[in-house]
Amino acid sequence: MRAYVVTENEFDKELIESLLARRFGKSAREICVRAADSKLYAWSGACSLLTNRRIPTALIVDADTIDDDLTEEQRTNLDYLFATSAPRHMWLIVLAQPEVEAVFVSDRALLERATGKKVSELDVARAALGPRAALQKLLPKPRSGHGAKQMVKKLSAPDFETVISSVAFRPLIEFIQRQLSAKEPPRGIQRTGEKSPNYLP
């Protein structure tokens, strides 16, 4: 295992897994993406992984605000928390404003291509306040999963590059690239049979 990525819900887990698989191909199998039950559990779960397994870990969660000062306050608290768990080069914190999926609703044409549905400017304006809920409402009901996997598959090459180059995803992609490029994978200290925190199944 090269690295962990911790998200705050299953939709984001499926989205991140799909983006990494498309970007890194088979190498993405060396990255374990885990979903927590909430932002708080994601915070503590990522710190637990760093402390107990000593494997590079990225946390990508919602800022739940577009206010830069409030976002920075969250980041400062998380930086302090993570710094007590592992050296700085081993972790990444991404606070997406207001939610991880914001890039998909930042452009009407991109949103229509990603979901396969026509949307109005009013729909886009509303979606900006709750990107995840808007996406889930617009995406066709999948046979399995949450629809994020199918959405990523449908993205054109330019749209995919727009998404992974966004403020939320670019740091994550670069972090994962560094871990996959390392000559030797990091060694965890988890003992055989040790259980993961129950909020990170």
PDB file of C-alpha atoms in Angstrom:
ATOM      1  CA  MET A   1       0.000   0.000   0.000  1.00  0.00           C
ATOM      2  CA  ARG A   2       1.434   3.341  -1.082  1.00  0.00           C
ATOM      3  CA  ALA A   3      -1.045   5.713   0.518  1.00  0.00           C
ATOM      4  CA  TYR A   4      -4.477   6.204   2.024  1.00  0.00           C
ATOM      5  CA  VAL A   5      -7.092   8.757   1.007  1.00  0.00           C
ATOM      6  CA  VAL A   6      -9.848   9.491   3.516  1.00  0.00           C
ATOM      7  CA  THR A   7     -13.174  11.051   2.494  1.00  0.00           C
ATOM      8  CA  GLU A   8     -16.209  11.930   4.571  1.00  0.00           C
ATOM      9  CA  ASN A   9     -18.812   9.854   2.686  1.00  0.00           C
ATOM     10  CA  GLU A  10     -19.308   7.027   0.192  1.00  0.00           C
ATOM     11  CA  PHE A  11     -20.131   9.267  -2.781  1.00  0.00           C
ATOM     12  CA  ASP A  12     -16.804  11.067  -2.461  1.00  0.00           C
ATOM     13  CA  LYS A  13     -15.020   7.730  -2.026  1.00  0.00           C
ATOM     14  CA  GLU A  14     -16.443   6.446  -5.308  1.00  0.00           C
ATOM     15  CA  LEU A  15     -15.614   9.750  -7.018  1.00  0.00           C
ATOM     16  CA  ILE A  16     -11.991   9.783  -5.811  1.00  0.00           C
ATOM     17  CA  GLU A  17     -11.458   6.110  -6.666  1.00  0.00           C
ATOM     18  CA  SER A  18     -12.778   6.724 -10.175  1.00  0.00           C
ATOM     19  CA  LEU A  19     -10.623   9.793 -10.746  1.00  0.00           C
ATOM     20  CA  LEU A  20      -7.487   8.007  -9.509  1.00  0.00           C
ATOM     21  CA  ALA A  21      -8.219   4.933 -11.618  1.00  0.00           C
ATOM     22  CA  ARG A  22      -8.615   7.026 -14.762  1.00  0.00           C
ATOM     23  CA  ARG A  23      -5.509   9.101 -14.007  1.00  0.00           C
ATOM     24  CA  PHE A  24      -3.146   6.364 -12.796  1.00  0.00           C
ATOM     25  CA  GLY A  25      -4.561   3.160 -14.285  1.00  0.00           C
ATOM     26  CA  LYS A  26      -3.547  -0.057 -12.522  1.00  0.00           C
ATOM     27  CA  SER A  27      -1.220   1.858 -10.212  1.00  0.00           C
ATOM     28  CA  ALA A  28      -4.311   3.291  -8.494  1.00  0.00           C
ATOM     29  CA  ARG A  29      -4.777  -0.125  -6.875  1.00  0.00           C
ATOM     30  CA  GLU A  30      -1.901   0.787  -4.590  1.00  0.00           C
ATOM     31  CA  ILE A  31      -3.986   3.612  -3.132  1.00  0.00           C
ATOM     32  CA  CYS A  32      -6.616   2.752  -0.535  1.00  0.00           C
ATOM     33  CA  VAL A  33      -9.572   5.157  -0.446  1.00  0.00           C
ATOM     34  CA  ARG A  34     -11.700   5.012   2.685  1.00  0.00           C
ATOM     35  CA  ALA A  35     -14.970   6.682   3.599  1.00  0.00           C
ATOM     36  CA  ALA A  36     -15.891   7.890   7.055  1.00  0.00           C
ATOM     37  CA  ASP A  37     -19.388   8.581   8.367  1.00  0.00           C
ATOM     38  CA  SER A  38     -18.823  12.319   8.793  1.00  0.00           C
ATOM     39  CA  LYS A  39     -16.229  15.060   8.529  1.00  0.00           C
ATOM     40  CA  LEU A  40     -15.266  14.646  12.193  1.00  0.00           C
ATOM     41  CA  TYR A  41     -14.733  10.910  11.776  1.00  0.00           C
ATOM     42  CA  ALA A  42     -12.735  11.570   8.609  1.00  0.00           C
ATOM     43  CA  TRP A  43     -10.430  13.923  10.536  1.00  0.00           C
ATOM     44  CA  SER A  44      -9.836  11.493  13.373  1.00  0.00           C
ATOM     45  CA  GLY A  45      -9.657   8.488  11.063  1.00  0.00           C
ATOM     46  CA  ALA A  46      -6.940  10.039   8.905  1.00  0.00           C
ATOM     47  CA  CYS A  47      -4.908  10.913  12.002  1.00  0.00           C
ATOM     48  CA  SER A  48      -5.351   7.367  13.284  1.00  0.00           C
ATOM     49  CA  LEU A  49      -4.023   5.930  10.041  1.00  0.00           C
ATOM     50  CA  LEU A  50      -0.989   8.200  10.174  1.00  0.00           C
ATOM     51  CA  THR A  51      -0.261   7.370  13.799  1.00  0.00           C
ATOM     52  CA  ASN A  52      -0.852   3.619  13.687  1.00  0.00           C
ATOM     53  CA  ARG A  53       0.222   2.639  10.189  1.00  0.00           C
ATOM     54  CA  ARG A  54       2.795   5.280   9.285  1.00  0.00           C
ATOM     55  CA  ILE A  55       1.661   5.355   5.663  1.00  0.00           C
ATOM     56  CA  PRO A  56       1.159   8.625   3.723  1.00  0.00           C
ATOM     57  CA  THR A  57      -2.422   9.779   4.092  1.00  0.00           C
ATOM     58  CA  ALA A  58      -4.500  12.412   2.316  1.00  0.00           C
ATOM     59  CA  LEU A  59      -7.654  13.865   3.798  1.00  0.00           C
ATOM     60  CA  ILE A  60     -10.119  15.439   1.355  1.00  0.00           C
ATOM     61  CA  VAL A  61     -13.283  16.829   2.901  1.00  0.00           C
ATOM     62  CA  ASP A  62     -15.768  19.664   2.504  1.00  0.00           C
ATOM     63  CA  ALA A  63     -15.053  23.068   3.961  1.00  0.00           C
ATOM     64  CA  ASP A  64     -18.846  23.542   4.101  1.00  0.00           C
ATOM     65  CA  THR A  65     -18.265  27.233   3.452  1.00  0.00           C
ATOM     66  CA  ILE A  66     -16.976  29.572   0.765  1.00  0.00           C
ATOM     67  CA  ASP A  67     -15.567  31.926   3.386  1.00  0.00           C
ATOM     68  CA  ASP A  68     -11.760  31.883   3.148  1.00  0.00           C
ATOM     69  CA  ASP A  69     -11.255  32.860   6.786  1.00  0.00           C
ATOM     70  CA  LEU A  70     -13.460  30.050   8.084  1.00  0.00           C
ATOM     71  CA  THR A  71     -11.756  27.592   5.764  1.00  0.00           C
ATOM     72  CA  GLU A  72      -8.321  28.730   6.927  1.00  0.00           C
ATOM     73  CA  GLU A  73      -9.393  28.337  10.553  1.00  0.00           C
ATOM     74  CA  GLN A  74     -10.317  24.708   9.867  1.00  0.00           C
ATOM     75  CA  ARG A  75      -7.014  24.172   8.064  1.00  0.00           C
ATOM     76  CA  THR A  76      -5.010  25.594  10.953  1.00  0.00           C
ATOM     77  CA  ASN A  77      -6.702  23.244  13.398  1.00  0.00           C
ATOM     78  CA  LEU A  78      -6.138  20.265  11.123  1.00  0.00           C
ATOM     79  CA  ASP A  79      -2.511  21.186  10.471  1.00  0.00           C
ATOM     80  CA  TYR A  80      -1.874  21.192  14.207  1.00  0.00           C
ATOM     81  CA  LEU A  81      -3.675  17.868  14.660  1.00  0.00           C
ATOM     82  CA  PHE A  82      -1.849  16.149  11.802  1.00  0.00           C
ATOM     83  CA  ALA A  83       1.536  17.552  12.791  1.00  0.00           C
ATOM     84  CA  THR A  84       1.276  15.631  16.058  1.00  0.00           C
ATOM     85  CA  SER A  85       0.669  12.394  14.133  1.00  0.00           C
ATOM     86  CA  ALA A  86       3.370  12.297  11.432  1.00  0.00           C
ATOM     87  CA  PRO A  87       6.049  14.333   9.598  1.00  0.00           C
ATOM     88  CA  ARG A  88       4.689  16.967   7.198  1.00  0.00           C
ATOM     89  CA  HIS A  89       5.698  15.137   4.022  1.00  0.00           C
ATOM     90  CA  MET A  90       3.468  12.190   4.953  1.00  0.00           C
ATOM     91  CA  TRP A  91       0.126  13.949   4.851  1.00  0.00           C
ATOM     92  CA  LEU A  92      -2.117  16.226   2.815  1.00  0.00           C
ATOM     93  CA  ILE A  93      -5.206  18.164   3.836  1.00  0.00           C
ATOM     94  CA  VAL A  94      -7.679  19.334   1.194  1.00  0.00           C
ATOM     95  CA  LEU A  95     -10.629  21.463   2.276  1.00  0.00           C
ATOM     96  CA  ALA A  96     -12.888  21.900  -0.743  1.00  0.00           C
ATOM     97  CA  GLN A  97     -15.055  25.015  -0.877  1.00  0.00           C
ATOM     98  CA  PRO A  98     -17.897  24.489  -0.263  1.00  0.00           C
ATOM     99  CA  GLU A  99     -17.831  20.781  -1.196  1.00  0.00           C
ATOM    100  CA  VAL A 100     -15.560  18.362  -3.041  1.00  0.00           C
ATOM    101  CA  GLU A 101     -17.842  18.258  -6.095  1.00  0.00           C
ATOM    102  CA  ALA A 102     -17.840  22.025  -6.669  1.00  0.00           C
ATOM    103  CA  VAL A 103     -15.783  21.808  -9.864  1.00  0.00           C
ATOM    104  CA  PHE A 104     -18.564  19.876 -11.601  1.00  0.00           C
ATOM    105  CA  VAL A 105     -21.080  22.670 -11.106  1.00  0.00           C
ATOM    106  CA  SER A 106     -18.732  25.590 -11.758  1.00  0.00           C
ATOM    107  CA  ASP A 107     -19.505  25.511 -15.474  1.00  0.00           C
ATOM    108  CA  ARG A 108     -22.918  24.851 -16.988  1.00  0.00           C
ATOM    109  CA  ALA A 109     -21.583  23.029 -20.044  1.00  0.00           C
ATOM    110  CA  LEU A 110     -19.368  20.777 -17.923  1.00  0.00           C
ATOM    111  CA  LEU A 111     -22.276  19.971 -15.612  1.00  0.00           C
ATOM    112  CA  GLU A 112     -24.468  19.046 -18.596  1.00  0.00           C
ATOM    113  CA  ARG A 113     -21.793  16.836 -20.125  1.00  0.00           C
ATOM    114  CA  ALA A 114     -21.036  15.149 -16.799  1.00  0.00           C
ATOM    115  CA  THR A 115     -24.667  14.358 -16.020  1.00  0.00           C
ATOM    116  CA  GLY A 116     -26.068  14.018 -19.535  1.00  0.00           C
ATOM    117  CA  LYS A 117     -28.902  16.392 -18.676  1.00  0.00           C
ATOM    118  CA  LYS A 118     -29.815  19.927 -19.661  1.00  0.00           C
ATOM    119  CA  VAL A 119     -29.654  22.433 -16.828  1.00  0.00           C
ATOM    120  CA  SER A 120     -30.593  26.087 -16.523  1.00  0.00           C
ATOM    121  CA  GLU A 121     -28.464  28.929 -15.201  1.00  0.00           C
ATOM    122  CA  LEU A 122     -30.716  28.904 -12.138  1.00  0.00           C
ATOM    123  CA  ASP A 123     -29.938  25.208 -11.630  1.00  0.00           C
ATOM    124  CA  VAL A 124     -26.219  26.002 -11.771  1.00  0.00           C
ATOM    125  CA  ALA A 125     -26.616  28.850  -9.261  1.00  0.00           C
ATOM    126  CA  ARG A 126     -28.481  26.591  -6.865  1.00  0.00           C
ATOM    127  CA  ALA A 127     -26.009  23.773  -7.385  1.00  0.00           C
ATOM    128  CA  ALA A 128     -23.148  26.038  -6.340  1.00  0.00           C
ATOM    129  CA  LEU A 129     -24.555  26.051  -2.805  1.00  0.00           C
ATOM    130  CA  GLY A 130     -24.852  22.265  -2.606  1.00  0.00           C
ATOM    131  CA  PRO A 131     -22.782  20.647  -5.387  1.00  0.00           C
ATOM    132  CA  ARG A 132     -23.019  17.069  -4.114  1.00  0.00           C
ATOM    133  CA  ALA A 133     -26.791  17.074  -3.721  1.00  0.00           C
ATOM    134  CA  ALA A 134     -27.178  18.672  -7.147  1.00  0.00           C
ATOM    135  CA  LEU A 135     -25.012  16.036  -8.799  1.00  0.00           C
ATOM    136  CA  GLN A 136     -26.770  13.162  -7.112  1.00  0.00           C
ATOM    137  CA  LYS A 137     -30.123  14.563  -8.229  1.00  0.00           C
ATOM    138  CA  LEU A 138     -29.005  14.997 -11.836  1.00  0.00           C
ATOM    139  CA  LEU A 139     -27.062  11.763 -12.295  1.00  0.00           C
ATOM    140  CA  PRO A 140     -28.944   8.788 -13.750  1.00  0.00           C
ATOM    141  CA  LYS A 141     -29.760   6.185 -11.121  1.00  0.00           C
ATOM    142  CA  PRO A 142     -26.939   3.610 -11.306  1.00  0.00           C
ATOM    143  CA  ARG A 143     -27.373  -0.148 -11.073  1.00  0.00           C
ATOM    144  CA  SER A 144     -24.762  -0.139  -8.354  1.00  0.00           C
ATOM    145  CA  GLY A 145     -22.782   2.442  -6.444  1.00  0.00           C
ATOM    146  CA  HIS A 146     -23.642   6.126  -6.354  1.00  0.00           C
ATOM    147  CA  GLY A 147     -23.222   7.175  -9.990  1.00  0.00           C
ATOM    148  CA  ALA A 148     -19.847   8.897  -9.588  1.00  0.00           C
ATOM    149  CA  LYS A 149     -17.991   6.099 -11.382  1.00  0.00           C
ATOM    150  CA  GLN A 150     -20.192   6.342 -14.463  1.00  0.00           C
ATOM    151  CA  MET A 151     -19.915  10.137 -14.439  1.00  0.00           C
ATOM    152  CA  VAL A 152     -16.103  10.056 -14.454  1.00  0.00           C
ATOM    153  CA  LYS A 153     -16.109   7.526 -17.299  1.00  0.00           C
ATOM    154  CA  LYS A 154     -18.269   9.851 -19.419  1.00  0.00           C
ATOM    155  CA  LEU A 155     -15.999  12.874 -19.004  1.00  0.00           C
ATOM    156  CA  SER A 156     -14.204  13.911 -22.176  1.00  0.00           C
ATOM    157  CA  ALA A 157     -10.421  14.183 -21.982  1.00  0.00           C
ATOM    158  CA  PRO A 158     -10.533  18.014 -21.689  1.00  0.00           C
ATOM    159  CA  ASP A 159     -13.272  17.853 -19.041  1.00  0.00           C
ATOM    160  CA  PHE A 160     -11.318  15.260 -17.082  1.00  0.00           C
ATOM    161  CA  GLU A 161      -8.225  17.473 -17.149  1.00  0.00           C
ATOM    162  CA  THR A 162     -10.335  20.405 -15.968  1.00  0.00           C
ATOM    163  CA  VAL A 163     -11.569  18.369 -13.010  1.00  0.00           C
ATOM    164  CA  ILE A 164      -8.224  16.973 -11.872  1.00  0.00           C
ATOM    165  CA  SER A 165      -6.578  20.372 -12.326  1.00  0.00           C
ATOM    166  CA  SER A 166      -9.111  22.081 -10.069  1.00  0.00           C
ATOM    167  CA  VAL A 167      -8.250  23.619  -6.712  1.00  0.00           C
ATOM    168  CA  ALA A 168      -9.692  20.631  -4.860  1.00  0.00           C
ATOM    169  CA  PHE A 169      -8.222  17.777  -6.880  1.00  0.00           C
ATOM    170  CA  ARG A 170      -4.861  19.048  -8.131  1.00  0.00           C
ATOM    171  CA  PRO A 171      -3.124  18.796  -4.708  1.00  0.00           C
ATOM    172  CA  LEU A 172      -4.483  15.285  -4.250  1.00  0.00           C
ATOM    173  CA  ILE A 173      -3.331  14.127  -7.693  1.00  0.00           C
ATOM    174  CA  GLU A 174       0.140  15.572  -7.065  1.00  0.00           C
ATOM    175  CA  PHE A 175       0.329  13.932  -3.627  1.00  0.00           C
ATOM    176  CA  ILE A 176      -0.609  10.527  -5.043  1.00  0.00           C
ATOM    177  CA  GLN A 177       1.827  10.954  -7.930  1.00  0.00           C
ATOM    178  CA  ARG A 178       4.650  11.489  -5.430  1.00  0.00           C
ATOM    179  CA  GLN A 179       3.741   8.363  -3.499  1.00  0.00           C
ATOM    180  CA  LEU A 180       3.518   6.224  -6.631  1.00  0.00           C
ATOM    181  CA  SER A 181       6.840   7.588  -7.887  1.00  0.00           C
ATOM    182  CA  ALA A 182       8.691   6.729  -4.673  1.00  0.00           C
ATOM    183  CA  LYS A 183      11.278   3.975  -5.143  1.00  0.00           C
ATOM    184  CA  GLU A 184      10.097   2.014  -2.130  1.00  0.00           C
ATOM    185  CA  PRO A 185       6.564   1.906  -0.721  1.00  0.00           C
ATOM    186  CA  PRO A 186       6.285   3.129   2.886  1.00  0.00           C
ATOM    187  CA  ARG A 187       6.229   0.473   5.534  1.00  0.00           C
ATOM    188  CA  GLY A 188       3.281   0.427   7.878  1.00  0.00           C
ATOM    189  CA  ILE A 189       3.473  -0.907  11.422  1.00  0.00           C
ATOM    190  CA  GLN A 190       0.049  -2.518  11.577  1.00  0.00           C
ATOM    191  CA  ARG A 191       0.215  -5.977  13.088  1.00  0.00           C
ATOM    192  CA  THR A 192      -1.453  -8.921  11.407  1.00  0.00           C
ATOM    193  CA  GLY A 193      -5.090  -9.069  12.395  1.00  0.00           C
ATOM    194  CA  GLU A 194      -5.231  -5.501  13.665  1.00  0.00           C
ATOM    195  CA  LYS A 195      -8.615  -3.986  13.001  1.00  0.00           C
ATOM    196  CA  SER A 196      -9.251  -0.654  11.358  1.00  0.00           C
ATOM    197  CA  PRO A 197     -11.226   2.028  13.228  1.00  0.00           C
ATOM    198  CA  ASN A 198     -14.896   1.113  12.936  1.00  0.00           C
ATOM    199  CA  TYR A 199     -15.716   4.458  11.339  1.00  0.00           C
ATOM    200  CA  LEU A 200     -13.338   3.657   8.468  1.00  0.00           C
ATOM    201  CA  PRO A 201     -14.482   0.209   7.270  1.00  0.00           C
TER     202      PRO A 201
END
